Amino acid sequence: MNDLALGAIVVLIAAMPASLLLLLVLDMIRGRSAVARRWVLTGLAVLAVPALGWLGRAVWGWAGAAHLEPLCAAYATPEFRGQASAGTRSIVLSAEGADPPPWAGALLRPPAALDFVEWPLPDGKVLRLEPTGRRELDGPLRSAYALEVRRVPHHRNRWFSVELERFRLIERSVGASFAEGDELRLQASTRRWHCGIVSGRNVTGPPGDAGPGIARFLGRALYGPVGKRETIGSVDGSQT
């Protein structure tokens, strides 16, 4: 759908309730004196400007949710093409930024429950995140798999801006990806909508903690539909 057609639809949807309200008010003031009608119509005209602005932004935000729905169907379901080798207990984390993202610690808890997460530093050292804390090591990267995270612009037009945050689990020895998932973020006027492996179904407002969703995705990729570690521990790590 091109920008002009989408804009026409938004205008029509916004105009219908406003037109019905105007007809109702005009019917109510019919029969009053000319001076009274003039004052009422002037007041309505003054109030209509901010009201139409608010209504237009509300419809714009609603259109953003409708626009996101087919994108969620196409991108928000993760794809698993295989399973990691038995005994996989660590990954290398590759993401934008100088430091590991704040959700990296969630990968050390069920359902991912890794022993450690490695983060390569610019000076050649390795930052290792462990349940007991973080430390720098001189040794090489030990993990056979890497979780690659990058932000990809999907499309942008006059009405919407859509970005994908793409998560790919890669076998480092051959560079092959065997699990991939996305988190979509859509901006429509002042409304923000998102869906994917972090958010689940499309919701509005700022995204919540990304850790649990990414840990579920990684646990499914590493351990199968029912994580082998998740079966021996609850979400908070207590043994069952």
PDB file of C-alpha atoms in Angstrom:
ATOM      1  CA  MET A   1       0.000   0.000   0.000  1.00  0.00           C
ATOM      2  CA  ASN A   2       1.518   3.350  -1.025  1.00  0.00           C
ATOM      3  CA  ASP A   3       1.685   6.411   1.216  1.00  0.00           C
ATOM      4  CA  LEU A   4      -1.109   8.312  -0.584  1.00  0.00           C
ATOM      5  CA  ALA A   5      -3.624   5.453  -0.326  1.00  0.00           C
ATOM      6  CA  LEU A   6      -2.800   4.866   3.326  1.00  0.00           C
ATOM      7  CA  GLY A   7      -3.176   8.567   4.083  1.00  0.00           C
ATOM      8  CA  ALA A   8      -6.578   8.664   2.361  1.00  0.00           C
ATOM      9  CA  ILE A   9      -7.789   5.739   4.463  1.00  0.00           C
ATOM     10  CA  VAL A  10      -6.647   7.424   7.681  1.00  0.00           C
ATOM     11  CA  VAL A  11      -8.408  10.686   6.722  1.00  0.00           C
ATOM     12  CA  LEU A  12     -11.674   8.883   5.877  1.00  0.00           C
ATOM     13  CA  ILE A  13     -11.672   6.924   9.128  1.00  0.00           C
ATOM     14  CA  ALA A  14     -10.985  10.083  11.134  1.00  0.00           C
ATOM     15  CA  ALA A  15     -13.637  12.095   9.265  1.00  0.00           C
ATOM     16  CA  MET A  16     -16.556   9.716   9.745  1.00  0.00           C
ATOM     17  CA  PRO A  17     -17.075  10.096  13.530  1.00  0.00           C
ATOM     18  CA  ALA A  18     -16.362  13.823  13.323  1.00  0.00           C
ATOM     19  CA  SER A  19     -19.027  14.242  10.607  1.00  0.00           C
ATOM     20  CA  LEU A  20     -21.615  12.302  12.584  1.00  0.00           C
ATOM     21  CA  LEU A  21     -20.929  14.402  15.679  1.00  0.00           C
ATOM     22  CA  LEU A  22     -21.248  17.623  13.687  1.00  0.00           C
ATOM     23  CA  LEU A  23     -24.603  16.548  12.205  1.00  0.00           C
ATOM     24  CA  LEU A  24     -25.891  15.694  15.679  1.00  0.00           C
ATOM     25  CA  VAL A  25     -24.889  19.104  17.078  1.00  0.00           C
ATOM     26  CA  LEU A  26     -26.395  20.966  14.124  1.00  0.00           C
ATOM     27  CA  ASP A  27     -29.640  19.107  14.609  1.00  0.00           C
ATOM     28  CA  MET A  28     -29.678  20.081  18.285  1.00  0.00           C
ATOM     29  CA  ILE A  29     -29.215  23.818  17.618  1.00  0.00           C
ATOM     30  CA  ARG A  30     -31.739  23.979  14.785  1.00  0.00           C
ATOM     31  CA  GLY A  31     -34.504  26.365  15.653  1.00  0.00           C
ATOM     32  CA  ARG A  32     -32.419  28.636  17.863  1.00  0.00           C
ATOM     33  CA  SER A  33     -31.942  32.283  17.010  1.00  0.00           C
ATOM     34  CA  ALA A  34     -29.405  33.312  14.370  1.00  0.00           C
ATOM     35  CA  VAL A  35     -27.128  34.915  16.992  1.00  0.00           C
ATOM     36  CA  ALA A  36     -27.184  31.782  19.161  1.00  0.00           C
ATOM     37  CA  ARG A  37     -26.437  29.573  16.157  1.00  0.00           C
ATOM     38  CA  ARG A  38     -23.540  31.819  15.165  1.00  0.00           C
ATOM     39  CA  TRP A  39     -21.982  31.633  18.642  1.00  0.00           C
ATOM     40  CA  VAL A  40     -22.429  27.864  18.820  1.00  0.00           C
ATOM     41  CA  LEU A  41     -20.895  27.314  15.375  1.00  0.00           C
ATOM     42  CA  THR A  42     -17.965  29.606  16.214  1.00  0.00           C
ATOM     43  CA  GLY A  43     -17.316  27.681  19.412  1.00  0.00           C
ATOM     44  CA  LEU A  44     -17.500  24.385  17.556  1.00  0.00           C
ATOM     45  CA  ALA A  45     -15.039  25.616  14.961  1.00  0.00           C
ATOM     46  CA  VAL A  46     -12.570  26.640  17.685  1.00  0.00           C
ATOM     47  CA  LEU A  47     -12.905  23.285  19.447  1.00  0.00           C
ATOM     48  CA  ALA A  48     -12.704  21.307  16.211  1.00  0.00           C
ATOM     49  CA  VAL A  49      -9.064  22.166  15.518  1.00  0.00           C
ATOM     50  CA  PRO A  50      -7.502  20.437  18.573  1.00  0.00           C
ATOM     51  CA  ALA A  51     -10.168  17.726  18.514  1.00  0.00           C
ATOM     52  CA  LEU A  52      -9.403  16.800  14.905  1.00  0.00           C
ATOM     53  CA  GLY A  53      -5.674  16.860  15.690  1.00  0.00           C
ATOM     54  CA  TRP A  54      -6.162  14.459  18.592  1.00  0.00           C
ATOM     55  CA  LEU A  55      -8.451  12.235  16.530  1.00  0.00           C
ATOM     56  CA  GLY A  56      -5.986  12.148  13.644  1.00  0.00           C
ATOM     57  CA  ARG A  57      -3.118  11.114  15.910  1.00  0.00           C
ATOM     58  CA  ALA A  58      -5.291   8.441  17.550  1.00  0.00           C
ATOM     59  CA  VAL A  59      -6.271   6.980  14.186  1.00  0.00           C
ATOM     60  CA  TRP A  60      -2.633   7.172  13.063  1.00  0.00           C
ATOM     61  CA  GLY A  61      -1.618   5.125  16.080  1.00  0.00           C
ATOM     62  CA  TRP A  62      -4.404   2.616  15.444  1.00  0.00           C
ATOM     63  CA  ALA A  63      -3.261   2.324  11.822  1.00  0.00           C
ATOM     64  CA  GLY A  64       0.222   1.535  13.120  1.00  0.00           C
ATOM     65  CA  ALA A  65      -1.128  -1.483  14.991  1.00  0.00           C
ATOM     66  CA  ALA A  66      -2.961  -2.666  11.868  1.00  0.00           C
ATOM     67  CA  HIS A  67       0.208  -2.164   9.830  1.00  0.00           C
ATOM     68  CA  LEU A  68       2.233  -4.203  12.312  1.00  0.00           C
ATOM     69  CA  GLU A  69      -0.073  -7.226  12.313  1.00  0.00           C
ATOM     70  CA  PRO A  70       1.082  -8.749   8.965  1.00  0.00           C
ATOM     71  CA  LEU A  71       4.693  -7.928   9.829  1.00  0.00           C
ATOM     72  CA  CYS A  72       4.339  -9.877  13.074  1.00  0.00           C
ATOM     73  CA  ALA A  73       2.949 -12.840  11.170  1.00  0.00           C
ATOM     74  CA  ALA A  74       5.921 -12.737   8.791  1.00  0.00           C
ATOM     75  CA  TYR A  75       8.820 -11.999  11.135  1.00  0.00           C
ATOM     76  CA  ALA A  76       7.977 -12.423  14.808  1.00  0.00           C
ATOM     77  CA  THR A  77       7.939 -16.235  14.948  1.00  0.00           C
ATOM     78  CA  PRO A  78      11.482 -17.574  15.476  1.00  0.00           C
ATOM     79  CA  GLU A  79      12.859 -20.158  13.081  1.00  0.00           C
ATOM     80  CA  PHE A  80      14.839 -23.173  14.273  1.00  0.00           C
ATOM     81  CA  ARG A  81      16.727 -25.149  11.632  1.00  0.00           C
ATOM     82  CA  GLY A  82      18.551 -27.487  13.978  1.00  0.00           C
ATOM     83  CA  GLN A  83      19.846 -27.932  17.497  1.00  0.00           C
ATOM     84  CA  ALA A  84      23.184 -27.272  19.124  1.00  0.00           C
ATOM     85  CA  SER A  85      25.498 -30.110  20.035  1.00  0.00           C
ATOM     86  CA  ALA A  86      24.782 -31.879  23.304  1.00  0.00           C
ATOM     87  CA  GLY A  87      26.599 -30.325  26.232  1.00  0.00           C
ATOM     88  CA  THR A  88      26.633 -26.761  24.863  1.00  0.00           C
ATOM     89  CA  ARG A  89      27.054 -24.531  27.901  1.00  0.00           C
ATOM     90  CA  SER A  90      28.336 -21.187  26.604  1.00  0.00           C
ATOM     91  CA  ILE A  91      28.112 -18.725  23.720  1.00  0.00           C
ATOM     92  CA  VAL A  92      29.998 -15.756  22.332  1.00  0.00           C
ATOM     93  CA  LEU A  93      27.785 -12.668  22.333  1.00  0.00           C
ATOM     94  CA  SER A  94      28.145 -10.332  19.369  1.00  0.00           C
ATOM     95  CA  ALA A  95      26.068  -7.146  19.598  1.00  0.00           C
ATOM     96  CA  GLU A  96      26.289  -3.422  18.946  1.00  0.00           C
ATOM     97  CA  GLY A  97      27.915  -1.326  21.662  1.00  0.00           C
ATOM     98  CA  ALA A  98      31.056  -1.306  23.744  1.00  0.00           C
ATOM     99  CA  ASP A  99      29.624  -3.371  26.604  1.00  0.00           C
ATOM    100  CA  PRO A 100      27.397  -6.443  26.775  1.00  0.00           C
ATOM    101  CA  PRO A 101      23.696  -5.537  26.608  1.00  0.00           C
ATOM    102  CA  PRO A 102      21.853  -5.397  29.941  1.00  0.00           C
ATOM    103  CA  TRP A 103      19.929  -8.598  29.182  1.00  0.00           C
ATOM    104  CA  ALA A 104      23.105 -10.701  28.831  1.00  0.00           C
ATOM    105  CA  GLY A 105      22.900 -11.774  32.475  1.00  0.00           C
ATOM    106  CA  ALA A 106      19.506 -13.392  31.857  1.00  0.00           C
ATOM    107  CA  LEU A 107      21.226 -15.996  29.659  1.00  0.00           C
ATOM    108  CA  LEU A 108      22.911 -17.399  32.779  1.00  0.00           C
ATOM    109  CA  ARG A 109      19.508 -18.307  34.266  1.00  0.00           C
ATOM    110  CA  PRO A 110      16.910 -20.852  33.081  1.00  0.00           C
ATOM    111  CA  PRO A 111      15.687 -21.525  30.467  1.00  0.00           C
ATOM    112  CA  ALA A 112      19.062 -20.768  28.794  1.00  0.00           C
ATOM    113  CA  ALA A 113      21.092 -21.422  31.965  1.00  0.00           C
ATOM    114  CA  LEU A 114      24.531 -21.046  30.359  1.00  0.00           C
ATOM    115  CA  ASP A 115      27.668 -21.556  32.432  1.00  0.00           C
ATOM    116  CA  PHE A 116      29.154 -18.388  30.965  1.00  0.00           C
ATOM    117  CA  VAL A 117      28.785 -15.828  28.175  1.00  0.00           C
ATOM    118  CA  GLU A 118      31.873 -14.541  26.351  1.00  0.00           C
ATOM    119  CA  TRP A 119      32.281 -11.003  25.050  1.00  0.00           C
ATOM    120  CA  PRO A 120      35.360 -10.113  22.936  1.00  0.00           C
ATOM    121  CA  LEU A 121      37.092  -6.904  23.991  1.00  0.00           C
ATOM    122  CA  PRO A 122      38.862  -4.476  21.610  1.00  0.00           C
ATOM    123  CA  ASP A 123      42.286  -5.210  23.155  1.00  0.00           C
ATOM    124  CA  GLY A 124      42.015  -8.921  22.338  1.00  0.00           C
ATOM    125  CA  LYS A 125      40.990 -10.024  25.819  1.00  0.00           C
ATOM    126  CA  VAL A 126      37.766 -11.824  26.607  1.00  0.00           C
ATOM    127  CA  LEU A 127      35.164 -10.628  29.087  1.00  0.00           C
ATOM    128  CA  ARG A 128      33.445 -13.624  30.635  1.00  0.00           C
ATOM    129  CA  LEU A 129      30.056 -13.234  32.329  1.00  0.00           C
ATOM    130  CA  GLU A 130      29.421 -15.949  34.916  1.00  0.00           C
ATOM    131  CA  PRO A 131      26.739 -16.475  37.582  1.00  0.00           C
ATOM    132  CA  THR A 132      29.306 -15.358  40.155  1.00  0.00           C
ATOM    133  CA  GLY A 133      30.259 -12.158  38.309  1.00  0.00           C
ATOM    134  CA  ARG A 134      32.408 -10.946  35.419  1.00  0.00           C
ATOM    135  CA  ARG A 135      36.121 -11.188  34.756  1.00  0.00           C
ATOM    136  CA  GLU A 136      38.652 -10.529  31.990  1.00  0.00           C
ATOM    137  CA  LEU A 137      40.724 -13.365  30.557  1.00  0.00           C
ATOM    138  CA  ASP A 138      43.706 -13.488  28.222  1.00  0.00           C
ATOM    139  CA  GLY A 139      42.734 -16.778  26.622  1.00  0.00           C
ATOM    140  CA  PRO A 140      40.923 -17.291  23.309  1.00  0.00           C
ATOM    141  CA  LEU A 141      37.183 -17.624  22.891  1.00  0.00           C
ATOM    142  CA  ARG A 142      36.092 -21.107  23.929  1.00  0.00           C
ATOM    143  CA  SER A 143      32.457 -21.182  22.826  1.00  0.00           C
ATOM    144  CA  ALA A 144      31.453 -23.120  19.722  1.00  0.00           C
ATOM    145  CA  TYR A 145      28.390 -20.931  19.104  1.00  0.00           C
ATOM    146  CA  ALA A 146      27.768 -17.192  18.854  1.00  0.00           C
ATOM    147  CA  LEU A 147      24.589 -15.188  19.337  1.00  0.00           C
ATOM    148  CA  GLU A 148      24.703 -12.345  16.834  1.00  0.00           C
ATOM    149  CA  VAL A 149      22.458  -9.346  17.515  1.00  0.00           C
ATOM    150  CA  ARG A 150      22.058  -6.477  15.086  1.00  0.00           C
ATOM    151  CA  ARG A 151      19.480  -3.793  14.352  1.00  0.00           C
ATOM    152  CA  VAL A 152      18.172  -3.730  10.786  1.00  0.00           C
ATOM    153  CA  PRO A 153      15.962  -0.934   9.346  1.00  0.00           C
ATOM    154  CA  HIS A 154      13.008  -2.686   7.700  1.00  0.00           C
ATOM    155  CA  HIS A 155      11.291   0.243   6.014  1.00  0.00           C
ATOM    156  CA  ARG A 156      10.390   3.875   6.559  1.00  0.00           C
ATOM    157  CA  ASN A 157       7.730   6.044   4.923  1.00  0.00           C
ATOM    158  CA  ARG A 158       5.768   9.204   5.756  1.00  0.00           C
ATOM    159  CA  TRP A 159       3.646   7.352   8.271  1.00  0.00           C
ATOM    160  CA  PHE A 160       5.662   4.579   9.881  1.00  0.00           C
ATOM    161  CA  SER A 161       9.184   3.609  10.797  1.00  0.00           C
ATOM    162  CA  VAL A 162       9.868  -0.105  11.298  1.00  0.00           C
ATOM    163  CA  GLU A 163      13.076  -1.653  12.656  1.00  0.00           C
ATOM    164  CA  LEU A 164      14.056  -5.255  13.247  1.00  0.00           C
ATOM    165  CA  GLU A 165      16.336  -6.404  16.017  1.00  0.00           C
ATOM    166  CA  ARG A 166      17.619  -9.693  14.611  1.00  0.00           C
ATOM    167  CA  PHE A 167      18.972 -12.526  16.773  1.00  0.00           C
ATOM    168  CA  ARG A 168      20.933 -15.288  15.021  1.00  0.00           C
ATOM    169  CA  LEU A 169      22.593 -18.287  16.667  1.00  0.00           C
ATOM    170  CA  ILE A 170      25.639 -19.231  14.611  1.00  0.00           C
ATOM    171  CA  GLU A 171      27.981 -22.198  14.629  1.00  0.00           C
ATOM    172  CA  ARG A 172      31.320 -20.417  14.679  1.00  0.00           C
ATOM    173  CA  SER A 173      33.370 -23.098  12.946  1.00  0.00           C
ATOM    174  CA  VAL A 174      31.372 -22.883   9.706  1.00  0.00           C
ATOM    175  CA  GLY A 175      29.508 -19.572  10.114  1.00  0.00           C
ATOM    176  CA  ALA A 176      26.133 -21.266   9.590  1.00  0.00           C
ATOM    177  CA  SER A 177      23.001 -19.925  11.256  1.00  0.00           C
ATOM    178  CA  PHE A 178      20.633 -22.544  12.672  1.00  0.00           C
ATOM    179  CA  ALA A 179      18.278 -20.379  14.735  1.00  0.00           C
ATOM    180  CA  GLU A 180      16.942 -16.918  13.997  1.00  0.00           C
ATOM    181  CA  GLY A 181      14.370 -14.644  15.617  1.00  0.00           C
ATOM    182  CA  ASP A 182      13.308 -11.004  15.399  1.00  0.00           C
ATOM    183  CA  GLU A 183      11.914  -8.252  17.574  1.00  0.00           C
ATOM    184  CA  LEU A 184       9.979  -5.657  15.540  1.00  0.00           C
ATOM    185  CA  ARG A 185       9.527  -2.048  16.583  1.00  0.00           C
ATOM    186  CA  LEU A 186       7.115   0.286  14.794  1.00  0.00           C
ATOM    187  CA  GLN A 187       6.771   4.030  15.349  1.00  0.00           C
ATOM    188  CA  ALA A 188       3.454   5.605  14.291  1.00  0.00           C
ATOM    189  CA  SER A 189       3.116   9.255  15.285  1.00  0.00           C
ATOM    190  CA  THR A 190       3.712   9.213  19.059  1.00  0.00           C
ATOM    191  CA  ARG A 191       2.699   5.558  19.460  1.00  0.00           C
ATOM    192  CA  ARG A 192       5.209   2.727  19.631  1.00  0.00           C
ATOM    193  CA  TRP A 193       4.266  -0.859  18.856  1.00  0.00           C
ATOM    194  CA  HIS A 194       6.456  -3.937  19.095  1.00  0.00           C
ATOM    195  CA  CYS A 195       6.241  -7.709  18.808  1.00  0.00           C
ATOM    196  CA  GLY A 196       8.566 -10.682  18.488  1.00  0.00           C
ATOM    197  CA  ILE A 197      10.682 -12.973  20.602  1.00  0.00           C
ATOM    198  CA  VAL A 198      11.005 -10.336  23.355  1.00  0.00           C
ATOM    199  CA  SER A 199       7.463  -8.899  23.433  1.00  0.00           C
ATOM    200  CA  GLY A 200       5.292 -11.767  22.257  1.00  0.00           C
ATOM    201  CA  ARG A 201       2.137 -10.464  20.572  1.00  0.00           C
ATOM    202  CA  ASN A 202       2.058  -6.837  19.475  1.00  0.00           C
ATOM    203  CA  VAL A 203       1.778  -4.397  22.372  1.00  0.00           C
ATOM    204  CA  THR A 204       2.145  -0.660  22.846  1.00  0.00           C
ATOM    205  CA  GLY A 205       4.353   1.365  25.148  1.00  0.00           C
ATOM    206  CA  PRO A 206       8.030   0.954  25.955  1.00  0.00           C
ATOM    207  CA  PRO A 207       9.338  -2.618  25.662  1.00  0.00           C
ATOM    208  CA  GLY A 208       9.876  -4.410  28.938  1.00  0.00           C
ATOM    209  CA  ASP A 209      12.827  -6.496  30.079  1.00  0.00           C
ATOM    210  CA  ALA A 210      14.267  -8.271  27.032  1.00  0.00           C
ATOM    211  CA  GLY A 211      16.110 -10.936  29.038  1.00  0.00           C
ATOM    212  CA  PRO A 212      13.367 -13.572  29.547  1.00  0.00           C
ATOM    213  CA  GLY A 213      12.309 -13.573  25.889  1.00  0.00           C
ATOM    214  CA  ILE A 214      15.853 -13.874  24.557  1.00  0.00           C
ATOM    215  CA  ALA A 215      16.646 -16.579  27.125  1.00  0.00           C
ATOM    216  CA  ARG A 216      13.594 -18.577  25.972  1.00  0.00           C
ATOM    217  CA  PHE A 217      14.690 -18.267  22.342  1.00  0.00           C
ATOM    218  CA  LEU A 218      18.228 -19.361  23.167  1.00  0.00           C
ATOM    219  CA  GLY A 219      17.085 -22.190  25.438  1.00  0.00           C
ATOM    220  CA  ARG A 220      14.833 -23.553  22.679  1.00  0.00           C
ATOM    221  CA  ALA A 221      17.695 -23.353  20.154  1.00  0.00           C
ATOM    222  CA  LEU A 222      20.232 -25.027  22.444  1.00  0.00           C
ATOM    223  CA  TYR A 223      18.157 -27.639  24.228  1.00  0.00           C
ATOM    224  CA  GLY A 224      15.117 -28.317  22.065  1.00  0.00           C
ATOM    225  CA  PRO A 225      11.379 -27.663  22.660  1.00  0.00           C
ATOM    226  CA  VAL A 226      11.736 -28.479  26.381  1.00  0.00           C
ATOM    227  CA  GLY A 227      15.044 -27.186  27.677  1.00  0.00           C
ATOM    228  CA  LYS A 228      17.022 -29.959  29.361  1.00  0.00           C
ATOM    229  CA  ARG A 229      18.078 -27.525  32.069  1.00  0.00           C
ATOM    230  CA  GLU A 230      14.597 -26.055  32.412  1.00  0.00           C
ATOM    231  CA  THR A 231      13.288 -29.491  33.388  1.00  0.00           C
ATOM    232  CA  ILE A 232      15.535 -29.638  36.442  1.00  0.00           C
ATOM    233  CA  GLY A 233      15.081 -26.087  37.659  1.00  0.00           C
ATOM    234  CA  SER A 234      12.309 -23.553  37.907  1.00  0.00           C
ATOM    235  CA  VAL A 235      12.498 -20.098  36.384  1.00  0.00           C
ATOM    236  CA  ASP A 236      14.139 -18.668  39.461  1.00  0.00           C
ATOM    237  CA  GLY A 237      16.799 -21.388  39.459  1.00  0.00           C
ATOM    238  CA  SER A 238      15.496 -23.434  42.389  1.00  0.00           C
ATOM    239  CA  GLN A 239      15.782 -27.202  42.013  1.00  0.00           C
ATOM    240  CA  THR A 240      12.712 -29.384  41.550  1.00  0.00           C
TER     241      THR A 240
END
